[in-house]
Tab-separated table of C-alpha atoms in Angstrom:
chain	number	residue	atom	x	y	z
A	1	MET	CA	97.257	92.347	67.566
A	2	ILE	CA	98.646	91.572	70.839
A	3	ARG	CA	100.485	94.265	72.405
A	4	VAL	CA	103.896	93.259	74.573
A	5	LEU	CA	106.123	94.906	76.778
A	6	VAL	CA	109.608	93.677	77.478
A	7	VAL	CA	111.358	94.508	80.350
A	8	ASP	CA	114.584	93.234	81.567
A	9	ASP	CA	117.589	95.348	83.103
A	10	GLN	CA	120.161	93.934	80.264
A	11	ALA	CA	119.637	95.519	76.711
A	12	LEU	CA	120.772	92.496	74.728
A	13	VAL	CA	118.027	90.257	76.354
A	14	ARG	CA	115.568	92.968	75.650
A	15	GLY	CA	116.787	93.377	71.995
A	16	GLY	CA	116.677	89.866	71.455
A	17	PHE	CA	113.165	89.135	72.773
A	18	ARG	CA	111.931	92.367	70.528
A	19	VAL	CA	113.338	90.614	67.735
A	20	LEU	CA	111.311	87.356	68.302
A	21	VAL	CA	108.404	89.125	69.552
A	22	ASP	CA	108.093	91.293	66.219
A	23	SER	CA	109.029	88.588	63.761
A	24	ALA	CA	105.472	87.183	64.746
A	25	PRO	CA	102.708	88.201	62.726
A	26	ASP	CA	100.339	88.602	65.527
A	27	LEU	CA	102.704	90.242	68.250
A	28	HIS	CA	104.219	93.742	68.487
A	29	VAL	CA	106.262	95.076	71.216
A	30	VAL	CA	105.081	98.299	72.495
A	31	GLY	CA	107.771	99.186	75.004
A	32	GLU	CA	110.989	97.989	76.667
A	33	ALA	CA	111.830	98.854	80.314
A	34	SER	CA	114.996	98.437	82.023
A	35	ASP	CA	113.746	98.427	85.384
A	36	GLY	CA	110.678	97.998	87.370
A	37	ALA	CA	109.988	101.369	87.962
A	38	GLN	CA	109.951	102.095	84.115
A	39	ALA	CA	107.884	98.780	83.516
A	40	VAL	CA	105.150	100.117	85.846
A	41	GLU	CA	105.244	103.320	83.751
A	42	LEU	CA	105.320	102.002	80.476
A	43	ALA	CA	102.255	99.443	81.567
A	44	LEU	CA	100.036	102.537	82.623
A	45	GLU	CA	100.780	104.191	79.595
A	46	GLN	CA	100.959	101.369	76.798
A	47	ARG	CA	98.032	99.084	78.675
A	48	PRO	CA	100.048	96.106	76.730
A	49	ASP	CA	98.084	92.689	76.666
A	50	VAL	CA	101.135	90.827	77.695
A	51	ILE	CA	104.405	91.702	79.482
A	52	LEU	CA	107.531	89.686	79.439
A	53	MET	CA	108.821	90.463	83.280
A	54	ASP	CA	112.558	89.919	84.406
A	55	ILE	CA	112.298	89.220	87.823
A	56	ARG	CA	115.506	90.427	89.298
A	57	MET	CA	116.241	93.871	88.382
A	58	PRO	CA	118.158	97.060	90.083
A	59	SER	CA	115.506	99.544	91.977
A	60	MET	CA	112.721	97.957	91.784
A	61	ASP	CA	112.433	93.656	90.963
A	62	GLY	CA	109.783	92.423	88.597
A	63	ILE	CA	107.652	91.018	91.410
A	64	GLU	CA	107.061	94.507	92.989
A	65	ALA	CA	106.318	95.891	89.497
A	66	THR	CA	104.066	93.286	88.715
A	67	CYS	CA	102.086	93.798	92.075
A	68	ARG	CA	101.737	97.838	91.048
A	69	ILE	CA	100.858	97.112	87.621
A	70	LEU	CA	98.185	94.837	88.388
A	71	ALA	CA	97.228	97.129	91.508
A	72	ALA	CA	97.144	100.537	89.342
A	73	ASP	CA	95.002	98.939	86.643
A	74	PRO	CA	92.599	96.336	88.133
A	75	ASP	CA	90.068	96.513	85.321
A	76	HIS	CA	92.609	96.029	82.786
A	77	VAL	CA	93.279	92.609	81.844
A	78	VAL	CA	97.151	91.798	81.389
A	79	ARG	CA	99.307	88.432	81.448
A	80	VAL	CA	102.485	88.784	82.859
A	81	LEU	CA	105.135	86.135	82.119
A	82	VAL	CA	108.033	86.002	84.274
A	83	LEU	CA	111.527	85.260	82.945
A	84	THR	CA	114.818	84.896	85.190
A	85	THR	CA	117.973	83.104	84.474
A	86	PHE	CA	118.135	82.283	88.086
A	87	ASP	CA	117.202	79.157	89.852
């Protein structure tokens, strides 16, 4: 089972990704975060295999959150897929 963390500041977007991810038989959402700070906290707590990471969020953007997640646990292999609606 591939463990997925969904990170986006828009609840509707997070919910949509949760439905899509959880509908796949080999994927499971282990958490949702609405900003980068929550993403870092949940990533270190849940240790997902994949993070769907929005780039533009309030308080801490997805780039900073990704840097902190990777630096905080360098032995844990996590794949970060960047999401954005901006060019």
